[in-house]
């Protein structure tokens, strides 16, 4: 529980996944939980960033969610990790920070609930990133199929075909191998 007492340790490190440690930075009035999220490509990092920006926007506009924890995603380590000079891998990396205050943790069963939700928050974010990516790919495939249908319908006239006039005479189009018109 959060108390207005000195912090026993400045930082706790948990390794739930290889190369993706979870940092817990306790403070006097809040606890900051920092996920290190390694993405397969920069596109997934961008999708996660947009997803979390939308969550933050909803948190600000909805009265019922105004007391939810602050969430942020950045490619640079947050200020709680700066004094520790961490070695970072070369993969596209994101730092997801959740700031939990006293109101999130004090009370009957709140601490246990917060710990359970924090444990699954990384999976929640990655699930939505994968679903968004899948939806985008599905929509792109549909659009490509539509464009292919349009291209297949637009079959050009054959260049070397002979044409007949209303009077029954035949001629070849100009611009072909033999440019002379035959009557």
Short mmCIF file of C-alpha atoms in Angstrom, two decimals:
data_model
loop_
_atom_site.label_atom_id
_atom_site.label_comp_id
_atom_site.label_asym_id
_atom_site.label_seq_id
_atom_site.Cartn_x
_atom_site.Cartn_y
_atom_site.Cartn_z
CA UNK A 1 0.00 0.00 0.00
CA UNK A 2 1.11 3.52 -0.70
CA UNK A 3 2.12 5.46 2.34
CA UNK A 4 3.77 8.77 2.82
CA UNK A 5 6.95 7.03 3.95
CA UNK A 6 10.35 6.79 2.29
CA UNK A 7 10.50 4.49 -0.71
CA UNK A 8 12.33 1.23 0.12
CA UNK A 9 13.84 0.84 -3.37
CA UNK A 10 13.84 3.25 -6.30
CA UNK A 11 13.07 0.59 -8.91
CA UNK A 12 11.91 -3.02 -9.10
CA UNK A 13 12.56 -5.08 -12.23
CA UNK A 14 10.48 -8.11 -13.24
CA UNK A 15 11.30 -10.20 -16.33
CA UNK A 16 8.00 -11.72 -17.54
CA UNK A 17 9.40 -12.06 -21.10
CA UNK A 18 12.92 -12.18 -22.52
CA UNK A 19 14.15 -8.73 -23.59
CA UNK A 20 10.95 -7.10 -22.26
CA UNK A 21 11.40 -6.28 -18.59
CA UNK A 22 8.67 -4.73 -16.48
CA UNK A 23 9.80 -1.88 -14.23
CA UNK A 24 7.94 -0.80 -11.12
CA UNK A 25 8.94 2.62 -9.78
CA UNK A 26 7.27 3.34 -6.42
CA UNK A 27 6.88 6.90 -5.28
CA UNK A 28 5.47 8.75 -2.29
CA UNK A 29 1.97 9.17 -3.75
CA UNK A 30 1.96 6.92 -6.84
CA UNK A 31 3.42 3.83 -8.45
CA UNK A 32 4.56 3.93 -12.06
CA UNK A 33 4.53 0.62 -13.92
CA UNK A 34 6.63 0.66 -17.10
CA UNK A 35 6.41 -2.05 -19.74
CA UNK A 36 9.19 -2.42 -22.26
CA UNK A 37 7.39 -3.53 -25.42
CA UNK A 38 9.36 -4.94 -28.33
CA UNK A 39 7.47 -4.72 -31.62
CA UNK A 40 8.19 -6.72 -34.79
CA UNK A 41 8.18 -3.63 -36.98
CA UNK A 42 7.72 0.14 -36.67
CA UNK A 43 4.17 -0.14 -38.03
CA UNK A 44 3.05 -2.02 -34.93
CA UNK A 45 4.63 0.65 -32.74
CA UNK A 46 2.72 3.34 -34.64
CA UNK A 47 -0.57 1.42 -34.32
CA UNK A 48 -0.01 0.96 -30.57
CA UNK A 49 0.76 4.65 -30.21
CA UNK A 50 -2.45 5.66 -32.00
CA UNK A 51 -4.47 3.12 -29.98
CA UNK A 52 -3.17 4.50 -26.67
CA UNK A 53 -3.69 8.10 -27.82
CA UNK A 54 -7.33 7.23 -28.47
CA UNK A 55 -7.61 5.66 -25.01
CA UNK A 56 -6.18 8.83 -23.47
CA UNK A 57 -8.60 10.99 -25.45
CA UNK A 58 -11.55 8.90 -24.25
CA UNK A 59 -10.24 9.08 -20.69
CA UNK A 60 -10.21 12.88 -20.88
CA UNK A 61 -13.65 13.27 -22.46
CA UNK A 62 -15.67 10.65 -20.56
CA UNK A 63 -16.55 11.64 -17.01
CA UNK A 64 -16.80 8.04 -15.86
CA UNK A 65 -13.21 7.35 -16.98
CA UNK A 66 -11.61 10.53 -15.66
CA UNK A 67 -10.23 8.69 -12.63
CA UNK A 68 -8.55 5.97 -14.72
CA UNK A 69 -4.75 5.69 -14.49
CA UNK A 70 -2.62 7.81 -16.81
CA UNK A 71 -1.22 5.79 -19.71
CA UNK A 72 1.51 6.88 -22.13
CA UNK A 73 3.65 5.24 -24.81
CA UNK A 74 6.95 6.62 -26.02
CA UNK A 75 10.02 5.38 -27.84
CA UNK A 76 12.31 6.97 -25.25
CA UNK A 77 12.63 5.68 -21.69
CA UNK A 78 10.44 7.63 -19.25
CA UNK A 79 12.03 9.90 -16.69
CA UNK A 80 11.70 7.25 -13.96
CA UNK A 81 14.24 5.09 -15.86
CA UNK A 82 16.72 7.81 -16.91
CA UNK A 83 18.99 7.56 -13.83
CA UNK A 84 19.59 3.84 -14.44
CA UNK A 85 21.31 4.02 -17.90
CA UNK A 86 19.56 0.97 -19.36
CA UNK A 87 20.93 -0.92 -22.35
CA UNK A 88 18.28 -0.98 -25.07
CA UNK A 89 17.95 -3.57 -27.88
CA UNK A 90 17.89 -2.53 -31.55
CA UNK A 91 14.30 -3.68 -32.13
CA UNK A 92 11.47 -1.13 -32.44
CA UNK A 93 10.87 -0.47 -28.79
CA UNK A 94 8.12 1.25 -26.85
CA UNK A 95 7.86 2.16 -23.20
CA UNK A 96 4.31 1.92 -21.89
CA UNK A 97 3.84 3.74 -18.59
CA UNK A 98 0.88 3.39 -16.23
CA UNK A 99 0.72 5.80 -13.31
CA UNK A 100 -1.32 4.40 -10.42
CA UNK A 101 -2.20 6.80 -7.63
CA UNK A 102 -3.44 6.20 -4.09
CA UNK A 103 -7.11 6.16 -5.20
CA UNK A 104 -6.37 3.21 -7.53
CA UNK A 105 -4.77 1.06 -4.83
CA UNK A 106 -6.32 1.92 -1.45
CA UNK A 107 -9.52 0.16 -0.53
CA UNK A 108 -10.96 -3.31 -0.23
CA UNK A 109 -9.62 -5.51 -3.05
CA UNK A 110 -8.35 -2.60 -5.19
CA UNK A 111 -4.69 -3.54 -4.93
CA UNK A 112 -5.34 -7.15 -5.98
CA UNK A 113 -7.53 -6.01 -8.88
CA UNK A 114 -4.90 -3.49 -10.05
CA UNK A 115 -2.15 -6.13 -9.95
CA UNK A 116 -4.30 -8.54 -11.98
CA UNK A 117 -5.13 -5.91 -14.59
CA UNK A 118 -1.54 -4.70 -14.85
CA UNK A 119 -0.36 -8.26 -15.39
CA UNK A 120 -2.54 -8.59 -18.48
CA UNK A 121 -2.30 -5.04 -19.87
CA UNK A 122 0.56 -5.85 -22.24
CA UNK A 123 -1.46 -8.69 -23.77
CA UNK A 124 -4.45 -6.35 -24.07
CA UNK A 125 -2.43 -3.78 -26.04
CA UNK A 126 -0.81 -6.39 -28.31
CA UNK A 127 -4.19 -8.05 -28.98
CA UNK A 128 -5.63 -4.76 -30.19
CA UNK A 129 -2.53 -3.97 -32.26
CA UNK A 130 -2.78 -7.36 -34.01
CA UNK A 131 -6.53 -6.98 -34.59
CA UNK A 132 -6.07 -3.50 -36.04
CA UNK A 133 -3.27 -4.70 -38.29
CA UNK A 134 -5.40 -7.65 -39.48
CA UNK A 135 -8.35 -5.35 -40.19
CA UNK A 136 -6.14 -2.97 -42.18
CA UNK A 137 -4.73 -5.84 -44.25
CA UNK A 138 -8.22 -7.19 -44.93
CA UNK A 139 -9.41 -3.78 -46.10
CA UNK A 140 -6.32 -3.38 -48.33
CA UNK A 141 -6.95 -6.79 -49.93
CA UNK A 142 -10.56 -5.82 -50.62
CA UNK A 143 -9.48 -2.54 -52.20
CA UNK A 144 -6.87 -4.26 -54.38
CA UNK A 145 -9.48 -6.78 -55.57
CA UNK A 146 -11.82 -3.90 -56.47
CA UNK A 147 -9.08 -2.16 -58.43
CA UNK A 148 -8.26 -5.42 -60.26
CA UNK A 149 -11.92 -5.78 -61.26
CA UNK A 150 -11.92 -2.24 -62.66
CA UNK A 151 -8.71 -2.91 -64.59
CA UNK A 152 -10.03 -6.19 -66.00
CA UNK A 153 -13.22 -4.49 -67.23
CA UNK A 154 -11.23 -1.80 -69.02
CA UNK A 155 -9.94 -4.01 -71.85
CA UNK A 156 -8.41 -1.81 -74.57
CA UNK A 157 -9.42 -2.21 -78.23
CA UNK A 158 -7.11 -4.37 -80.30
CA UNK A 159 -4.68 -2.20 -82.26
CA UNK A 160 -4.41 -4.40 -85.37
CA UNK A 161 -8.07 -5.12 -85.92
CA UNK A 162 -9.77 -4.15 -89.15
CA UNK A 163 -12.87 -2.01 -88.96
CA UNK A 164 -15.76 -1.52 -91.36
CA UNK A 165 -17.50 1.72 -92.15
CA UNK A 166 -21.24 2.13 -92.49
CA UNK A 167 -20.89 1.75 -96.25
CA UNK A 168 -19.14 -1.63 -95.91
CA UNK A 169 -15.60 -0.50 -96.61
CA UNK A 170 -12.79 -1.86 -94.41
CA UNK A 171 -9.90 0.11 -93.02
CA UNK A 172 -7.00 -0.27 -90.61
CA UNK A 173 -6.44 2.20 -87.79
CA UNK A 174 -3.69 4.77 -88.19
CA UNK A 175 -0.74 4.25 -85.90
CA UNK A 176 -0.40 0.52 -86.59
CA UNK A 177 2.44 -1.08 -88.56
CA UNK A 178 0.87 -0.05 -91.86
CA UNK A 179 -0.39 3.48 -91.31
CA UNK A 180 -2.02 3.77 -94.73
CA UNK A 181 -5.78 3.56 -94.77
CA UNK A 182 -7.16 0.96 -97.13
CA UNK A 183 -10.45 1.55 -98.94
#
